[in-house]
């Protein structure tokens, strides 16, 4: 290393006999009787003592107190040689030869000290420290792992970019000869709260609680490559780019302080900028950063990253100086004065006032500055009392969380908060004390969210996205308090804080609704009656309750310690006979604890960087679950007969593992699969889009002390997932808890689908499925389940698809059993429930409500559809699946969906239809028709049309069948207007390529249907019946007679007019006239209904009568006069009848005179009188409520009336009398009467 001029190579002179040890000027107070701040050190000007003198002054004995192996190294380091002043991490020179040299004892000791002890502690331990030793401690005190720099400068925890990984591998700080020590340093720099990582290279020992000594800290987390952000814009990536482009310059390390400049290149919008960067560090952690860019963020800016990486990657290019107080210590009075004056001159505008103030205080004997020994030194490292943790800008964490929460889930704020949670987990995994610190800051902001009180006041639930964030917050706190190496005072502090938050009114509850009746985290699940005494007054459980309960857990149990300490912990062979609570019959350790609690321990170990320990505990838990499963099967064998007779069972698991707040199954699965994950070589570079490939797993044998089990962690992961998912459990209360069950189930299945099923996993799958089928009340797939049991449809769909290629019989057996949904059965069997709180559920008004029932039914439908698809072409299996659908699915719309699915699969576009599956589709369609016949369904018409299409695909026999049994499937209207009409259409006949007898058979069935429908519902079906029967005279006559018979009773004038017009169109004018006459008897048009829709029908009926002849006109006019009271309509009819001669239709066998009809003779005389009367009545009615704005309209109305009056012989006299009467009666309406006089005289 280029380590300055020759003055820096001098060691301190030997001390005079009996002289007190001089204390360098720094921020820490000198011990009583120590050298004062103002006194120069004895011999500061140099005594000529060479390097050898230092070696004879008791140094080895002093260093022996730190590390026995380092004593000789330190003494040797004082003399000339590579360790004293050369470049490179080991103190040796560069070149190929130096790479092969072992690490010097000085470097080995300095690394351990630099990562573990505050420099003040080193100084307090030894009277004097040789300068080369100080240099190596200072040198090794800077962080050595790029991963941690990345952790504090990017959101995404992940894998390294190729560039970072390569640079790390080639870093000068970790040559091949010192990889173990480098790993130790990496761990040491990570060990924030749990004590220094001094035993990194040693085998992992058991995890014990309480305070640790520096020599027995926790084992280091496995070395991992630095994280890789997705985007180039993140500070870490930008920092690398700045470093690689040579933007870092003027780098200087003075003691525990690193400074330099970083130049941002010019862009299109910004000029080139150079920023001053300063970094303080201590015990391999960056403790503070400042940068001229004014960065306001949680994470370090790119400039701090660039300078840090420069120091890690190019330590030999960094000028290294000891703390400035050491340099000052070597100056005499003249040198000190010169130094101060030059410093003031260089920066007089900034420091002169401060310099003068300090001078005044120092010269004043009573000033505060003179009461304290020593003086501050920002380059001298931290004090023993200072908290040793990485720099984290607390204010920025608060601001960011507050901002994200204020956005209410919009703009990806939920994603950002999840990234912050991921960052907390990453810090915990690196054993960085900032993990808990950052989580505390996040929680404070969550509790201060103003929406909490708003939701509480309004009585509305927290939004789902927000709810999930709260869940993750609670789970993280459980992880934090279960840290196996946290100190008691830390745990007490967290407990106080958690209780304080939990007692706040706005604190969200665990189940999202009200207190959940679940056992305490520290108690095993019990079935005792003590649970039943006060089921209504349940304790309030908040999202922090489990973390509070977790504070009562400890790691002191000797059996637990042995489990997590060794892969080879087994019981002695002579103890394996009989029952044992600690080991199974193979001698493998068991861990009997409430399962979610035990899994929370696993999660805590995994989260705090103890993957091996987490794996060992996971294996013990799985062995325990296996033993429980075995015993449950034995219990069930004795109860089987009784349970099958009752047809009901108890719920043995009141607390389900799937959807549980602690996610026990997901935790075990992840722990096991992480141990088997294959990292591809090219996966170091994560794409900017964030696309990630599905994980690739390999079998890793289970490390065990018993005989070779042949098991792998991967097969255990599959087994435990199947155990947990197949557990019979009661549906939890409340929308959120039920939704969480569904979500958690889908998450686990998504992970299961990432596993590639090889023979080993298939064997595990088959074995576990058989156990689930035989599991009785303990399995959700057992023969009998409780009515409130969580359905297994989603799980069974996965099992079916996974098993089908390997064991089709087992796959179908399992899926068919899972099809049930007992909560929808109308008669619930009277099953015993071990909880009075759930007894209510057997009555029809189910409690608790199943909020997710719609989703569960759709999953049931998905399972059925999957089976139908797989069973295509297999008649026996299709029949079995069909029966299961008809028995278990109670929703018509879902059965219709299944029918449509089956139809699509049965009729592929590119090949022939599958007859068996088509018949299944038809049968399902027929069931839908029967289910929806008497209920309202907005899709009914679609369903009917689809059924006809399906029957057409099946063939002519299916069409004949639905026509003959129409009354059980369709309403009369549907049967005639949709079914029969479609069947008789030209397209259907072409589609089926029917011969004449088949066409006749279909037509005959359609006509029979039409007549039956017309009899049953003549109002709606008569016209369709007539249309369908047109080609058969007898049937047509029958249909016509049905209409005539129904006309006088149930049919409306609209229906009769429609049929009458149809008859005229078909060439039956006399029948049309008869029907029109019947329609007229049902009609009544008032005087003011001059826009009535029936007017056109009346005019048509009169025109038809007129065209038929005088007799028909004479017959219909009395009906018109009786039914129509509207003057304008009557005058219109009268006008039309006088324009042409009657009888122009030319009915055969009739003679027409061809003369126009007179209004003075019948039948028109009667019509004329009725019209005049209607005008008179209408006039009086209108004048009763007339307003001036309608006067003009009224005068026009009188003009039309006059035209009608004048058709009579004495019409002008009648009209004159009529006007005179109006003038007399309504003389009060002077303005109107004036208008009447002007127009009519």
mmCIF file of C-alpha atoms in Angstrom, residues 110 145 237 261 267 864 897 917 1077 1172 1227:
data_model
loop_
_atom_site.group_PDB
_atom_site.id
_atom_site.type_symbol
_atom_site.label_atom_id
_atom_site.label_comp_id
_atom_site.label_asym_id
_atom_site.label_seq_id
_atom_site.Cartn_x
_atom_site.Cartn_y
_atom_site.Cartn_z
ATOM 1 C CA UNK A 110 -5.829 -7.151 12.746
ATOM 2 C CA UNK A 145 -18.175 -6.923 1.405
ATOM 3 C CA UNK A 237 -25.537 0.273 -10.489
ATOM 4 C CA UNK A 261 -14.313 13.368 -5.025
ATOM 5 C CA UNK A 267 -25.450 15.155 -19.816
ATOM 6 C CA UNK A 864 -64.681 -30.937 -12.475
ATOM 7 C CA UNK A 897 -70.063 -23.528 -17.720
ATOM 8 C CA UNK A 917 -68.079 -36.162 -24.055
ATOM 9 C CA UNK A 1077 -113.624 -8.436 -34.553
ATOM 10 C CA UNK A 1172 -120.025 14.119 -34.205
ATOM 11 C CA UNK A 1227 -118.722 33.366 -22.453
#
